[in-house]
Short mmCIF file of C-alpha atoms in Angstrom, two decimals:
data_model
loop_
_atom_site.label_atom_id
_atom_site.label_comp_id
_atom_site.label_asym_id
_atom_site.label_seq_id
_atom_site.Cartn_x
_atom_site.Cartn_y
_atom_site.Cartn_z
CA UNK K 188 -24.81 -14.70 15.42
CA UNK K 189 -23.70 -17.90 13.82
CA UNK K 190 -19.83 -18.46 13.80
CA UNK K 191 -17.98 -19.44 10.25
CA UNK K 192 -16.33 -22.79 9.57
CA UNK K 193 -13.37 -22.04 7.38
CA UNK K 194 -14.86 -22.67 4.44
CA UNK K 195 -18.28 -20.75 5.11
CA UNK K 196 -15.81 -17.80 6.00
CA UNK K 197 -13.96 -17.81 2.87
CA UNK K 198 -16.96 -17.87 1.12
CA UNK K 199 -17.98 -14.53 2.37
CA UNK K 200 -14.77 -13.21 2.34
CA UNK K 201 -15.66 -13.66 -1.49
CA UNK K 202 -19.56 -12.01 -1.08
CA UNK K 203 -17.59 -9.17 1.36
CA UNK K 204 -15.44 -8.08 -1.54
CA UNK K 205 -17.69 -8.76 -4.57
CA UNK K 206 -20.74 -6.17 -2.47
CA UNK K 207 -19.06 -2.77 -3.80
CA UNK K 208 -18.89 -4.04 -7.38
CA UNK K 209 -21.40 -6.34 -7.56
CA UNK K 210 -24.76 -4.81 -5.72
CA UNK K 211 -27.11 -7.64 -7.82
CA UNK K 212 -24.90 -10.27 -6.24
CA UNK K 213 -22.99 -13.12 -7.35
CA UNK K 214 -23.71 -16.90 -8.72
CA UNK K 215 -22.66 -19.90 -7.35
CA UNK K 216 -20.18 -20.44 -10.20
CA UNK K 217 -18.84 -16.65 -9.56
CA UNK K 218 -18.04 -17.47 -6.43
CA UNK K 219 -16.54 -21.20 -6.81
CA UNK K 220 -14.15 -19.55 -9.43
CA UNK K 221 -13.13 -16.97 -6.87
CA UNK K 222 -11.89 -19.80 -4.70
CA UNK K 223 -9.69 -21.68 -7.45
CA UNK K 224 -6.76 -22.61 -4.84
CA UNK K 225 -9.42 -24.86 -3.34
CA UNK K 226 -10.75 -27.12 -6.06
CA UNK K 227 -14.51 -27.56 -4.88
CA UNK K 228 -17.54 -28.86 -6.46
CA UNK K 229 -20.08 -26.58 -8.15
CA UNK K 230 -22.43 -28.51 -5.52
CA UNK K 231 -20.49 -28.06 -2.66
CA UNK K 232 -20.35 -24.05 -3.17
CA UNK K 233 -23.94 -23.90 -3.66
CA UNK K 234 -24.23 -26.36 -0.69
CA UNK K 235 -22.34 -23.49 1.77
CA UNK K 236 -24.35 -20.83 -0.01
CA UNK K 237 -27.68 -22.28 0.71
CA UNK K 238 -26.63 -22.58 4.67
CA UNK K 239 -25.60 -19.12 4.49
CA UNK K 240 -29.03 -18.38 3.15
CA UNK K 241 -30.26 -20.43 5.96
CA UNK K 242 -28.14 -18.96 8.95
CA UNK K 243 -29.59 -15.50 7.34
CA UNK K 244 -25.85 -14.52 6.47
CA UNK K 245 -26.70 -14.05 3.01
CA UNK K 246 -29.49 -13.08 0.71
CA UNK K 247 -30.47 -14.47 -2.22
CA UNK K 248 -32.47 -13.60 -5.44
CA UNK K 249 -33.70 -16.26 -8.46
CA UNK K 250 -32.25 -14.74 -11.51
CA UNK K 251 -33.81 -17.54 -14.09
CA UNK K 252 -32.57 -20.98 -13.03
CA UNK K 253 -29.75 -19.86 -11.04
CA UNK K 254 -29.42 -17.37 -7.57
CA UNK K 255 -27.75 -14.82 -7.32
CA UNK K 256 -26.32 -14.18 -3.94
CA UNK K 257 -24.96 -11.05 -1.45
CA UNK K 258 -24.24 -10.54 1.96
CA UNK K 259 -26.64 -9.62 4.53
CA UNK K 260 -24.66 -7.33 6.76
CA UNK K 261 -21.14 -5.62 5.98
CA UNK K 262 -18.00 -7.59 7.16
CA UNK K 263 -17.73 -4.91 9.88
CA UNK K 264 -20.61 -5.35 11.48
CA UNK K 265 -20.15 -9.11 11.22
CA UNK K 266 -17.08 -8.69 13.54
CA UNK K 267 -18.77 -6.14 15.50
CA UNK K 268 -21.25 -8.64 16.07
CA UNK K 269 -18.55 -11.56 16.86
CA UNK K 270 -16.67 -9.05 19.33
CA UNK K 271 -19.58 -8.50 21.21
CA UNK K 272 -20.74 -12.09 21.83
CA UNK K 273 -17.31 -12.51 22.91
CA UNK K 274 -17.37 -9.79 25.39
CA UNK K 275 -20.64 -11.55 26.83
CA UNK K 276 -18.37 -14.85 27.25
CA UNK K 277 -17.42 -13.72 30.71
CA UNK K 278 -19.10 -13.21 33.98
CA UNK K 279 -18.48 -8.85 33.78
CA UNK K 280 -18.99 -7.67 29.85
CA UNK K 281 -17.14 -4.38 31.39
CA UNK K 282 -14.08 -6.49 32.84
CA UNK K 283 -13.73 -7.70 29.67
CA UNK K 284 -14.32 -4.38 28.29
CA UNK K 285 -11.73 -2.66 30.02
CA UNK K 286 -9.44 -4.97 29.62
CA UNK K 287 -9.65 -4.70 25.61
CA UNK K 288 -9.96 -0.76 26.13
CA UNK K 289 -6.29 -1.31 27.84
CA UNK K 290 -4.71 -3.35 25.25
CA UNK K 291 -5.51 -1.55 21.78
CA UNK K 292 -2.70 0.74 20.39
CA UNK K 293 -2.96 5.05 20.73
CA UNK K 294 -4.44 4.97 17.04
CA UNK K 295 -7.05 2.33 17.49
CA UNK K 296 -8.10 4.17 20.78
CA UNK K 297 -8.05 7.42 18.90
CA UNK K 298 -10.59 5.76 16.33
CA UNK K 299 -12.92 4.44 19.43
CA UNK K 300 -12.81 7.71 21.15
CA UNK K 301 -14.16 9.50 18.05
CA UNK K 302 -16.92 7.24 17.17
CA UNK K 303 -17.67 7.42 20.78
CA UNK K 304 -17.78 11.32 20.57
CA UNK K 305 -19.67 11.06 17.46
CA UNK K 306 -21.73 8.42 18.91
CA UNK K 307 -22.63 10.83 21.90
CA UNK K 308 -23.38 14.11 19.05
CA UNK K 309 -25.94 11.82 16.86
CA UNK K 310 -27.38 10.79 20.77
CA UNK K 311 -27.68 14.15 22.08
CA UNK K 312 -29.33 15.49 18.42
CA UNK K 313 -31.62 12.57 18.34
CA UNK K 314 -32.36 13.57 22.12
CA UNK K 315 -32.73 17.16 21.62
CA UNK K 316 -35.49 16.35 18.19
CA UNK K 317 -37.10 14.08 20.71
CA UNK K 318 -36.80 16.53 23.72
CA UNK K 319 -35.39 13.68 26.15
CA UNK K 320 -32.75 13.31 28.48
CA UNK K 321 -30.18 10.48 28.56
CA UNK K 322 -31.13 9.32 31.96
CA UNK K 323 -29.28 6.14 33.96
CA UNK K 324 -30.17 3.01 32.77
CA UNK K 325 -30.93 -0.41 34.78
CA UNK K 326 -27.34 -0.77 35.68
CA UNK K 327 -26.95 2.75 37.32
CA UNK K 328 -24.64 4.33 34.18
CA UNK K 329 -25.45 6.50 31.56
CA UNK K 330 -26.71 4.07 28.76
CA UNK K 331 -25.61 4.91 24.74
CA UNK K 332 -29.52 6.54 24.01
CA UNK K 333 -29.59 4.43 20.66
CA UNK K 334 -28.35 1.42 21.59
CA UNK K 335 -29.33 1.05 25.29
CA UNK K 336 -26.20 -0.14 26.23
CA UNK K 337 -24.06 1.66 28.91
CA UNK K 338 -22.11 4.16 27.99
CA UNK K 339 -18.08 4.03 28.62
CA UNK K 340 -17.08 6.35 31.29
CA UNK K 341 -13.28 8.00 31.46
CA UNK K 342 -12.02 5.45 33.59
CA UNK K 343 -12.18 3.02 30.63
CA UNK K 344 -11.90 5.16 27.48
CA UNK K 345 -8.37 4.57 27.50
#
């Protein structure tokens, strides 16, 4: 996944919270009026749109002689994306892991140990439709059935 510039990023901080209300998308001038404090050319918006377009961060339909323009993935999963290139920065993605697991406050891990356990449910339904077993993967740990990638263990669900 493509990192922002600043300018790329407050443009889809713009697409991020026009998506809800605006499922057809926005136009260039939509979003060049949504970033008044900034004072940039018509061109130049369309300009960071079009790279978005290209860097497959946003789609876009023609809508007569103009686009109209939306994100292609949610925020979220933007960052989601982002958090795991950075853990693959490192030598160990699970040093790096852990560490994080260690650092986040009792509410935030209280929100990662429930999408974990509802991670593990929608696994073990989608395992018991299929009739499978979650069996160790390559690196010798219970892999996450969906998304092949290991499973956190107690030791690090902290």
């Amino acid at each position: 996944m493509t990192r922002l510039g600043d300018l790329e990023r407050a443009v889809m901080d713009v697409l991020w919270d026009a998506a809800p209300a605006s499922s057809d998308g926005v136009t260039v001038r939509e979003v060049a009026d949504a970033l008044d404090g900034r004072e940039l050319a018509y061109t130049t918006v369309m300009t960071v749109l079009d790279r978005l377009a290209g860097k497959g961060m946003v789609q876009r339909e023609r809508e007569g002689r103009a686009w109209r323009y939306r994100p292609a993935a949610t925020r979220e999963a933007h960052i989601a994306q982002l958090m795991l290139e950075a853990l693959d920065l490192g030598g160990s993605r699970d040093a790096a892991l852990v560490r994080f697991a260690r650092s986040v406050t009792g509410t935030e891990a209280d929100v990662l140990r429930a999408a974990l356990g509802a991670e593990a449910e929608a696994g073990a339904a989608l395992g018991a439709e299929a009739g499978a077993t979650v069996e160790d993967g390559p690196t010798g740990r219970v892999e996450n059935p969906r998304s092949g990638r290991p499973a956190l263990d107690e030791a690090t669900d902290r």
